[in-house]
Amino acid sequence: MSIQPKTVREQVTNQIRDDLLSGRFEAGSMLREIELASRFGVSRGPVRDAFIQLSHEGYLAYYANRGVMVRHPPNPEDRKFITAIRQDIETHVVLKGASQVTEESLKVVEVALDRLKAACDAGKATVIALRDVEFHESVLIACGGDDMLGAWRQLCSRMLLTYTRHENYAQTYREHFEIFTPLADNDAKSTVAAIRANIR
Amino acid sequence: MSIQPKTVREQVTNQIRDDLLSGRFEAGSMLREIELASRFGVSRGPVRDAFIQLSHEGYLAYYANRGVMVRHPPNPEDRKFITAIRQDIETHVVLKGASQVTEESLKVVEVALDRLKAACDAGKATVIALRDVEFHESVLIACGGDDMLGAWRQLCSRMLLTYTRHENYAQTYREHFEIFTPLADNDAKSTVAAIRANIR
DNA sequence: CGTCTGTTAATTGTTAACATCGTACCGTAC
DNA sequence: GTACGGTACGATGTTAACAATTAACAGACG
């Protein structure tokens, strides 16, 4: 059921993203294609693709002929604003699409929830942050929010770099479980309420 | 003063984007790397990079091992919502950064305004749409809104595909001139008011 | 007749070599 | 001592060949 990345580009992209989230690369430092290519044992092509992709996701800043730089996390003021926009987008999509959620897409959401639970049990913050976002993403997809996904991802990626809210991992899981339950019943209003309680 | 794209990738990306905006490619159709590469007289590499970039900008949908598809424009309901979010982002950035606008960055805004005026005089809708967005982008950059630029671009790209609002090109220019004037005086509140009147 | 499977053509994915661009360093002139 | 210019190095930009994947089709089998 889980989606294993098949192409080298996806694997490289995911690996670099994980490294960025776990703070392996210092903010403001430059990343070199050759160095990462040799580390992963691939050519520069997929690494280059990953750089373009991660630049558009907001993790890296791209400078022509000079390479990419690790971006700094957003300041508290922007964080607050981004959170509000994110709430608005998820609310909009769920209100519009919760009634059309299919069995199949709901199953994907359930898998995402299980993975989040596993991460919470393990207690690794960076993994939880990833699974958290992936769960919300699956909800948006289930509600047919493909059109908003790009903008939404942009916002989330900026937030991920400073994922520090939860000290209580059990509560993290519970909050998301309470999003899933009403969604499974096609109850848009309750789903939205749970989402707004979770994103803050 | 104008920024000419130097790399082949940028030129290819811009050309494909223009073609998409002017409706040269049918929504839902697939784009092939080889075909576009030979049309532009370049190799598949830059075209591939452009596909990745334009996918992230929201114009194209990417399918692994199968290529990219021209996305459909957003429906009226989503359009309305996107407009609201766009207003919020621009408002946030301008309120926060209008006081720190430098002479240099203001000059870039002025150039963008001139280019918009030229497009309005020429009366070509697709060019006006592009210049319109570029003007707003220059304002955001001038106000230090780099952090929001990615998400903002996502939203705008979706809107551009259905740029049909203005029949009166002179008014299009005037509305943007009225954004520029208070910005030059570091008057955040008036700038925001003009922006909110323009984006609708 | 419908379904399954093997083949094939077309397209994307990846690689390595070559071209081009930016930067740092060093020598020289003032 | 400082400023300017050339040169060398290291990085990204681009290309074309090769590998892997996909989807369509034809033929065999039930």
Short mmCIF file of C-alpha atoms (C1' of nucleotides) in Angstrom, two decimals:
data_model
loop_
_atom_site.label_atom_id
_atom_site.label_comp_id
_atom_site.label_asym_id
_atom_site.label_seq_id
_atom_site.Cartn_x
_atom_site.Cartn_y
_atom_site.Cartn_z
CA MET A 1 0.00 0.00 0.00
CA SER A 2 2.77 2.39 0.82
CA ILE A 3 4.21 4.29 -2.12
CA GLN A 4 7.85 3.42 -2.61
CA PRO A 5 9.74 5.96 -4.69
CA LYS A 6 10.80 4.25 -7.89
CA THR A 7 12.97 6.70 -9.73
CA VAL A 8 16.43 7.69 -8.57
CA ARG A 9 15.37 11.31 -8.64
CA GLU A 10 12.61 10.69 -6.12
CA GLN A 11 14.92 8.79 -3.81
CA VAL A 12 17.56 11.52 -4.01
CA THR A 13 14.96 14.23 -3.50
CA ASN A 14 13.50 12.49 -0.47
CA GLN A 15 16.90 11.83 1.04
CA ILE A 16 18.04 15.42 0.69
CA ARG A 17 14.72 16.66 2.04
CA ASP A 18 15.10 14.41 5.08
CA ASP A 19 18.63 15.68 5.63
CA LEU A 20 17.39 19.25 5.42
CA LEU A 21 14.63 18.57 7.91
CA SER A 22 16.93 16.86 10.36
CA GLY A 23 19.30 19.79 10.21
CA ARG A 24 22.17 17.93 8.59
CA PHE A 25 22.85 20.91 6.31
CA GLU A 26 23.53 24.28 7.83
CA ALA A 27 21.17 27.09 6.82
CA GLY A 28 22.88 29.48 4.44
CA SER A 29 25.42 26.94 3.20
CA MET A 30 25.78 25.96 -0.44
CA LEU A 31 25.04 22.45 -1.69
CA ARG A 32 27.24 20.97 -4.43
CA GLU A 33 25.91 18.62 -7.08
CA ILE A 34 29.08 16.58 -7.31
CA GLU A 35 29.35 16.04 -3.58
CA LEU A 36 25.80 14.76 -3.18
CA ALA A 37 25.96 12.75 -6.39
CA SER A 38 29.00 10.85 -5.18
CA ARG A 39 27.49 10.40 -1.73
CA PHE A 40 24.41 8.73 -3.21
CA GLY A 41 26.39 6.91 -5.87
CA VAL A 42 24.48 8.46 -8.77
CA SER A 43 25.26 10.96 -11.49
CA ARG A 44 24.66 14.71 -11.27
CA GLY A 45 21.46 14.54 -13.33
CA PRO A 46 19.02 13.32 -10.68
CA VAL A 47 20.71 15.48 -8.04
CA ARG A 48 20.23 18.44 -10.31
CA ASP A 49 16.55 17.56 -10.77
CA ALA A 50 16.21 17.27 -7.01
CA PHE A 51 17.76 20.72 -6.53
CA ILE A 52 15.24 22.25 -8.93
CA GLN A 53 12.40 20.47 -7.19
CA LEU A 54 13.51 21.34 -3.65
CA SER A 55 14.04 24.94 -4.70
CA HIS A 56 10.43 25.08 -5.77
CA GLU A 57 9.34 23.40 -2.59
CA GLY A 58 11.00 26.23 -0.71
CA TYR A 59 13.84 24.39 0.98
CA LEU A 60 16.62 25.69 -1.25
CA ALA A 61 17.35 28.98 -3.00
CA TYR A 62 18.58 28.71 -6.55
CA TYR A 63 21.30 30.94 -8.02
CA ALA A 64 22.07 30.58 -11.73
CA ASN A 65 25.53 29.20 -12.43
CA ARG A 66 26.32 29.26 -8.73
CA GLY A 67 24.23 26.52 -7.23
CA VAL A 68 21.70 26.21 -4.44
CA MET A 69 21.72 27.53 -0.89
CA VAL A 70 19.99 26.05 2.16
CA ARG A 71 17.27 28.50 3.10
CA HIS A 72 16.72 29.83 6.58
CA PRO A 73 13.52 28.94 8.46
CA PRO A 74 10.75 31.56 8.50
CA ASN A 75 10.64 34.07 11.35
CA PRO A 76 7.89 33.78 13.99
CA GLU A 77 5.74 36.46 12.40
CA ASP A 78 5.72 34.72 9.03
CA ARG A 79 5.17 31.39 10.76
CA LYS A 80 1.98 32.66 12.27
CA PHE A 81 0.75 34.00 8.95
CA ILE A 82 1.65 30.82 7.07
CA THR A 83 -0.29 28.79 9.63
CA ALA A 84 -3.38 30.90 9.01
CA ILE A 85 -3.17 30.52 5.25
CA ARG A 86 -2.65 26.81 5.62
CA GLN A 87 -5.76 26.55 7.76
CA ASP A 88 -7.73 28.43 5.12
CA ILE A 89 -6.59 26.18 2.29
CA GLU A 90 -7.30 22.94 4.11
CA THR A 91 -10.66 24.24 5.25
CA HIS A 92 -11.61 25.23 1.73
CA VAL A 93 -10.62 21.91 0.20
CA VAL A 94 -12.26 19.76 2.86
CA LEU A 95 -15.51 21.70 2.87
CA LYS A 96 -15.66 21.36 -0.86
CA GLY A 97 -14.64 17.74 -1.21
CA ALA A 98 -15.31 15.79 1.98
CA SER A 99 -18.60 14.47 0.59
CA GLN A 100 -16.90 12.87 -2.41
CA VAL A 101 -14.23 10.91 -0.55
CA THR A 102 -14.00 7.39 -1.96
CA GLU A 103 -13.24 4.15 -0.13
CA GLU A 104 -9.96 3.91 -1.96
CA SER A 105 -8.66 7.37 -1.14
CA LEU A 106 -9.81 6.99 2.44
CA LYS A 107 -7.66 3.91 2.68
CA VAL A 108 -4.64 6.00 1.69
CA VAL A 109 -5.48 8.43 4.48
CA GLU A 110 -5.70 5.53 6.90
CA VAL A 111 -2.30 4.26 5.85
CA ALA A 112 -0.86 7.74 6.36
CA LEU A 113 -2.42 7.80 9.82
CA ASP A 114 -0.87 4.44 10.67
CA ARG A 115 2.53 5.64 9.56
CA LEU A 116 2.13 8.75 11.69
CA LYS A 117 1.23 6.56 14.64
CA ALA A 118 4.31 4.44 14.13
CA ALA A 119 6.47 7.57 14.04
CA CYS A 120 4.83 8.90 17.22
CA ASP A 121 5.47 5.60 18.97
CA ALA A 122 9.10 5.71 17.87
CA GLY A 123 9.33 9.29 19.09
CA LYS A 124 11.60 10.73 16.41
CA ALA A 125 10.60 14.35 15.86
CA THR A 126 11.83 14.76 12.29
CA VAL A 127 10.03 11.63 11.13
CA ILE A 128 6.86 12.71 12.91
CA ALA A 129 7.06 16.07 11.17
CA LEU A 130 7.21 14.34 7.79
CA ARG A 131 4.39 11.92 8.55
CA ASP A 132 2.31 14.77 9.91
CA VAL A 133 2.54 16.62 6.64
CA GLU A 134 1.98 13.46 4.61
CA PHE A 135 -1.22 12.77 6.51
CA HIS A 136 -2.61 16.22 5.81
CA GLU A 137 -1.58 15.84 2.20
CA SER A 138 -3.46 12.57 1.87
CA VAL A 139 -6.56 14.25 3.28
CA LEU A 140 -6.31 17.03 0.72
CA ILE A 141 -5.87 14.55 -2.10
CA ALA A 142 -8.80 12.48 -0.87
CA CYS A 143 -10.94 15.61 -0.97
CA GLY A 144 -9.91 16.34 -4.54
CA GLY A 145 -7.73 19.31 -3.69
CA ASP A 146 -5.08 18.69 -6.33
CA ASP A 147 -5.35 22.25 -7.55
CA MET A 148 -4.28 23.64 -4.18
CA LEU A 149 -1.61 21.08 -3.45
CA GLY A 150 1.30 23.00 -4.92
CA ALA A 151 0.71 26.18 -2.97
CA TRP A 152 -0.05 24.20 0.14
CA ARG A 153 3.20 22.25 -0.11
CA GLN A 154 5.14 25.48 -0.46
CA LEU A 155 3.74 26.72 2.81
CA CYS A 156 4.23 23.43 4.65
CA SER A 157 7.82 23.04 3.59
CA ARG A 158 8.68 26.35 5.19
CA MET A 159 7.00 25.29 8.41
CA LEU A 160 8.63 21.88 8.57
CA LEU A 161 12.01 23.45 9.09
CA THR A 162 10.88 24.54 12.53
CA TYR A 163 8.67 21.69 13.63
CA THR A 164 8.91 21.94 17.37
CA ARG A 165 5.37 22.26 18.62
CA HIS A 166 4.67 18.87 20.04
CA GLU A 167 6.27 17.54 23.11
CA ASN A 168 3.43 15.08 23.59
CA TYR A 169 3.61 12.56 20.75
CA ALA A 170 0.53 10.67 21.88
CA GLN A 171 -1.50 13.83 21.52
CA THR A 172 -0.08 14.42 18.07
CA TYR A 173 -1.51 11.09 16.99
CA ARG A 174 -4.84 11.66 18.75
CA GLU A 175 -5.35 15.01 17.03
CA HIS A 176 -4.94 13.39 13.65
CA PHE A 177 -7.11 10.44 14.54
CA GLU A 178 -9.84 12.96 15.29
CA ILE A 179 -9.45 14.35 11.81
CA PHE A 180 -9.75 10.92 10.27
CA THR A 181 -12.89 9.77 12.08
CA PRO A 182 -15.31 12.44 10.84
CA LEU A 183 -13.72 12.33 7.39
CA ALA A 184 -14.57 8.63 7.16
CA ASP A 185 -18.20 9.62 7.85
CA ASN A 186 -18.13 12.35 5.19
CA ASP A 187 -18.69 14.90 7.96
CA ALA A 188 -17.00 17.97 6.49
CA LYS A 189 -17.76 20.39 9.32
CA SER A 190 -16.33 18.20 12.07
CA THR A 191 -13.31 17.37 9.95
CA VAL A 192 -12.59 21.03 9.45
CA ALA A 193 -12.99 21.73 13.14
CA ALA A 194 -10.46 19.01 13.97
CA ILE A 195 -8.06 20.34 11.36
CA ARG A 196 -8.25 23.88 12.67
CA ALA A 197 -7.60 22.57 16.16
CA ASN A 198 -4.58 20.66 14.91
CA ILE A 199 -2.96 23.40 12.82
CA ARG A 200 -1.85 26.16 15.11
CA MET B 1 17.68 47.18 -16.56
CA SER B 2 15.51 44.43 -17.89
CA ILE B 3 16.60 40.96 -16.94
CA GLN B 4 17.30 38.85 -20.01
CA PRO B 5 17.25 35.14 -19.32
CA LYS B 6 20.72 33.79 -19.90
CA THR B 7 20.49 30.05 -19.58
CA VAL B 8 18.79 27.89 -22.16
CA ARG B 9 16.64 26.42 -19.43
CA GLU B 10 15.19 29.82 -18.57
CA GLN B 11 14.47 30.63 -22.18
CA VAL B 12 12.81 27.27 -22.75
CA THR B 13 10.82 27.58 -19.52
CA ASN B 14 9.62 31.07 -20.41
CA GLN B 15 8.72 30.08 -23.95
CA ILE B 16 6.69 27.07 -22.87
CA ARG B 17 5.00 29.14 -20.17
CA ASP B 18 4.05 31.77 -22.74
CA ASP B 19 2.69 29.08 -25.04
CA LEU B 20 0.65 27.66 -22.19
CA LEU B 21 -0.74 31.08 -21.33
CA SER B 22 -1.65 31.86 -24.90
CA GLY B 23 -3.48 28.57 -25.21
CA ARG B 24 -1.16 27.00 -27.76
CA PHE B 25 -1.31 23.68 -25.91
CA GLU B 26 -4.65 22.06 -25.28
CA ALA B 27 -5.53 21.41 -21.65
CA GLY B 28 -5.28 17.72 -20.88
CA SER B 29 -2.82 16.95 -23.67
CA MET B 30 0.59 15.44 -23.05
CA LEU B 31 3.82 17.31 -23.82
CA ARG B 32 6.78 15.36 -25.22
CA GLU B 33 10.37 16.23 -24.42
CA ILE B 34 11.71 15.34 -27.86
CA GLU B 35 9.12 17.36 -29.74
CA LEU B 36 9.76 20.57 -27.78
CA ALA B 37 13.51 20.01 -27.73
CA SER B 38 13.65 19.81 -31.52
CA ARG B 39 11.31 22.80 -31.87
CA PHE B 40 13.64 24.96 -29.78
CA GLY B 41 16.75 23.41 -31.26
CA VAL B 42 18.11 22.23 -27.88
CA SER B 43 18.61 18.89 -26.20
CA ARG B 44 16.11 17.20 -23.90
CA GLY B 45 17.93 18.28 -20.73
CA PRO B 46 16.75 21.88 -20.46
CA VAL B 47 13.28 20.88 -21.65
CA ARG B 48 13.17 18.31 -18.91
CA ASP B 49 14.25 20.90 -16.34
CA ALA B 50 11.54 23.21 -17.63
CA PHE B 51 8.93 20.47 -17.25
CA ILE B 52 9.92 19.95 -13.63
CA GLN B 53 9.83 23.67 -12.98
CA LEU B 54 6.50 24.27 -14.71
CA SER B 55 5.01 21.30 -12.90
CA HIS B 56 5.92 22.95 -9.62
CA GLU B 57 4.56 26.25 -10.83
CA GLY B 58 1.26 24.51 -11.38
CA TYR B 59 0.99 24.66 -15.16
CA LEU B 60 1.77 21.00 -15.81
CA ALA B 61 1.01 17.73 -14.04
CA TYR B 62 3.89 15.29 -13.82
CA TYR B 63 3.49 11.52 -14.24
CA ALA B 64 6.55 9.33 -13.64
CA ASN B 65 7.81 7.58 -16.74
CA ARG B 66 4.91 8.94 -18.73
CA GLY B 67 5.55 12.65 -19.06
CA VAL B 68 3.69 15.85 -18.29
CA MET B 69 0.11 16.88 -18.97
CA VAL B 70 -1.22 20.38 -19.53
CA ARG B 71 -3.40 21.17 -16.52
CA HIS B 72 -6.90 22.48 -16.74
CA PRO B 73 -7.66 25.99 -15.45
CA PRO B 74 -9.25 26.22 -11.99
CA ASN B 75 -13.03 26.25 -11.73
CA PRO B 76 -14.82 29.49 -10.74
CA GLU B 77 -15.18 28.44 -7.13
CA ASP B 78 -11.46 27.79 -6.72
CA ARG B 79 -10.67 30.98 -8.63
CA LYS B 80 -12.55 33.00 -6.07
CA PHE B 81 -10.77 31.30 -3.21
CA ILE B 82 -7.35 31.66 -4.82
CA THR B 83 -7.97 35.37 -5.30
CA ALA B 84 -8.73 35.76 -1.61
CA ILE B 85 -5.58 33.95 -0.54
CA ARG B 86 -3.53 36.00 -2.98
CA GLN B 87 -4.93 39.19 -1.49
CA ASP B 88 -4.01 37.99 1.98
CA ILE B 89 -0.44 37.15 1.03
CA GLU B 90 0.23 40.43 -0.75
CA THR B 91 -1.36 42.37 2.08
CA HIS B 92 0.76 40.61 4.65
CA VAL B 93 4.01 41.14 2.80
CA VAL B 94 3.37 44.80 1.96
CA LEU B 95 2.23 45.72 5.46
CA LYS B 96 5.34 44.12 6.83
CA GLY B 97 7.86 45.42 4.34
CA ALA B 98 6.65 48.61 2.67
CA SER B 99 8.64 50.76 5.06
CA GLN B 100 11.92 49.11 4.08
CA VAL B 101 11.64 49.51 0.32
CA THR B 102 14.95 50.73 -1.10
CA GLU B 103 15.54 53.08 -4.01
CA GLU B 104 17.03 50.24 -5.96
CA SER B 105 14.18 47.78 -5.55
CA LEU B 106 11.66 50.55 -6.21
CA LYS B 107 13.35 51.12 -9.53
CA VAL B 108 12.71 47.49 -10.43
CA VAL B 109 9.05 48.00 -9.61
CA GLU B 110 9.01 51.07 -11.82
CA VAL B 111 10.52 49.14 -14.70
CA ALA B 112 7.87 46.45 -14.25
CA LEU B 113 5.21 49.15 -14.33
CA ASP B 114 6.62 50.57 -17.54
CA ARG B 115 6.62 47.16 -19.15
CA LEU B 116 3.02 46.67 -18.08
CA LYS B 117 2.14 50.03 -19.60
CA ALA B 118 3.79 49.04 -22.87
CA ALA B 119 1.81 45.81 -22.92
CA CYS B 120 -1.43 47.67 -22.20
CA ASP B 121 -0.72 50.10 -25.04
CA ALA B 122 -0.05 47.17 -27.36
CA GLY B 123 -3.27 45.54 -26.18
CA LYS B 124 -2.19 41.90 -26.22
CA ALA B 125 -4.03 40.13 -23.43
CA THR B 126 -1.57 37.31 -22.81
CA VAL B 127 1.37 39.70 -22.54
CA ILE B 128 -0.59 41.96 -20.22
CA ALA B 129 -1.37 38.97 -18.01
CA LEU B 130 2.32 38.19 -17.72
CA ARG B 131 3.37 41.76 -17.04
CA ASP B 132 0.58 42.11 -14.52
CA VAL B 133 1.94 39.20 -12.51
CA GLU B 134 5.52 40.39 -12.91
CA PHE B 135 4.58 43.78 -11.50
CA HIS B 136 3.01 42.27 -8.41
CA GLU B 137 6.01 40.01 -8.04
CA SER B 138 8.37 42.97 -8.11
CA VAL B 139 6.32 44.64 -5.39
CA LEU B 140 6.54 41.54 -3.20
CA ILE B 141 10.28 41.30 -3.74
CA ALA B 142 10.72 44.99 -2.96
CA CYS B 143 8.89 44.45 0.31
CA GLY B 144 11.16 41.56 1.24
CA GLY B 145 8.55 38.86 0.73
CA ASP B 146 10.92 36.22 -0.65
CA ASP B 147 9.62 33.67 1.80
CA MET B 148 6.10 33.90 0.41
CA LEU B 149 7.06 34.10 -3.24
CA GLY B 150 6.90 30.38 -3.95
CA ALA B 151 3.39 29.87 -2.64
CA TRP B 152 2.25 33.10 -4.22
CA ARG B 153 3.57 32.07 -7.63
CA GLN B 154 1.72 28.76 -7.36
CA LEU B 155 -1.53 30.59 -6.89
CA CYS B 156 -0.90 33.14 -9.63
CA SER B 157 0.05 30.56 -12.21
CA ARG B 158 -3.32 28.90 -11.82
CA MET B 159 -5.07 32.23 -12.25
CA LEU B 160 -3.09 33.28 -15.30
CA LEU B 161 -4.60 30.47 -17.31
CA THR B 162 -7.91 32.28 -17.18
CA TYR B 163 -6.87 35.90 -17.36
CA THR B 164 -9.94 37.49 -18.86
CA ARG B 165 -10.99 40.18 -16.43
CA HIS B 166 -9.91 43.34 -18.16
CA GLU B 167 -11.51 44.68 -21.24
CA ASN B 168 -10.24 48.16 -20.44
CA TYR B 169 -6.46 48.06 -20.74
CA ALA B 170 -6.03 51.70 -19.75
CA GLN B 171 -7.68 50.94 -16.46
CA THR B 172 -5.43 47.94 -15.94
CA TYR B 173 -2.46 50.25 -16.11
CA ARG B 174 -4.05 52.90 -13.91
CA GLU B 175 -4.84 50.39 -11.16
CA HIS B 176 -1.21 49.38 -11.01
CA PHE B 177 0.03 52.93 -11.16
CA GLU B 178 -2.05 53.56 -8.06
CA ILE B 179 -0.26 50.73 -6.34
CA PHE B 180 3.11 52.14 -7.25
CA THR B 181 2.54 55.72 -6.09
CA PRO B 182 1.90 55.06 -2.38
CA LEU B 183 4.58 52.38 -2.37
CA ALA B 184 7.11 54.98 -3.49
CA ASP B 185 6.09 57.03 -0.44
CA ASN B 186 6.41 54.05 1.90
CA ASP B 187 2.68 54.30 2.57
CA ALA B 188 1.82 50.69 3.38
CA LYS B 189 -1.87 51.17 4.11
CA SER B 190 -2.66 52.96 0.85
CA THR B 191 -0.59 50.46 -1.11
CA VAL B 192 -2.54 47.59 0.38
CA ALA B 193 -5.83 49.32 -0.37
CA ALA B 194 -4.83 49.74 -4.01
CA ILE B 195 -3.74 46.11 -4.23
CA ARG B 196 -6.97 44.83 -2.78
CA ALA B 197 -8.88 46.96 -5.27
CA ASN B 198 -6.79 45.52 -8.09
CA ILE B 199 -6.97 41.83 -7.17
CA ARG B 200 -10.53 40.71 -7.50
"C1'" DC C 1 -15.11 -14.89 -27.97
"C1'" DG C 2 -12.56 -13.08 -24.14
"C1'" DT C 3 -8.39 -13.10 -21.53
"C1'" DC C 4 -3.72 -13.57 -20.82
"C1'" DT C 5 1.01 -13.15 -22.17
"C1'" DG C 6 5.09 -11.98 -24.91
"C1'" DT C 7 6.82 -8.71 -28.06
"C1'" DT C 8 7.71 -4.21 -29.75
"C1'" DA C 9 7.83 0.67 -30.45
"C1'" DA C 10 7.97 4.95 -28.22
"C1'" DT C 11 8.99 7.69 -24.37
"C1'" DT C 12 11.15 8.96 -20.19
"C1'" DG C 13 15.21 8.05 -16.85
"C1'" DT C 14 20.16 8.12 -16.26
"C1'" DT C 15 24.79 8.66 -17.29
"C1'" DA C 16 29.31 10.65 -18.59
"C1'" DA C 17 31.75 13.86 -21.52
"C1'" DC C 18 32.18 18.43 -22.96
"C1'" DA C 19 31.06 23.64 -22.80
"C1'" DT C 20 30.39 27.62 -20.26
"C1'" DC C 21 30.23 30.59 -16.33
"C1'" DG C 22 31.93 32.68 -11.71
"C1'" DT C 23 35.16 33.23 -8.33
"C1'" DA C 24 39.56 33.45 -6.16
"C1'" DC C 25 44.17 34.16 -6.64
"C1'" DC C 26 48.20 36.39 -8.19
"C1'" DG C 27 50.96 39.51 -10.69
"C1'" DT C 28 51.51 44.06 -12.34
"C1'" DA C 29 51.00 48.97 -12.86
"C1'" DC C 30 50.13 53.18 -10.71
"C1'" DG D 1 49.61 49.97 -0.59
"C1'" DT D 2 45.87 49.79 -3.52
"C1'" DA D 3 43.42 48.95 -7.68
"C1'" DC D 4 43.04 46.70 -11.88
"C1'" DG D 5 43.37 42.73 -15.08
"C1'" DG D 6 44.50 38.10 -16.45
"C1'" DT D 7 44.61 33.43 -15.48
"C1'" DA D 8 43.44 29.06 -13.42
"C1'" DC D 9 40.33 26.32 -11.02
"C1'" DG D 10 36.03 24.53 -9.68
"C1'" DA D 11 31.44 24.65 -10.21
"C1'" DT D 12 27.15 24.52 -12.99
"C1'" DG D 13 25.00 24.22 -17.93
"C1'" DT D 14 24.33 21.38 -21.93
"C1'" DT D 15 24.57 17.58 -24.85
"C1'" DA D 16 24.03 12.91 -26.83
"C1'" DA D 17 24.24 8.01 -26.01
"C1'" DC D 18 22.48 4.34 -23.41
"C1'" DA D 19 19.15 2.02 -19.97
"C1'" DA D 20 14.66 1.25 -18.12
"C1'" DT D 21 9.80 1.70 -18.17
"C1'" DT D 22 5.32 2.07 -20.23
"C1'" DA D 23 1.44 1.02 -23.13
"C1'" DA D 24 -0.31 -0.93 -27.23
"C1'" DC D 25 -0.76 -4.86 -30.03
"C1'" DA D 26 -0.66 -9.52 -31.80
"C1'" DG D 27 -1.07 -14.23 -31.07
"C1'" DA D 28 -1.96 -18.31 -28.23
"C1'" DC D 29 -4.82 -20.50 -25.06
"C1'" DG D 30 -8.92 -21.56 -22.45
#
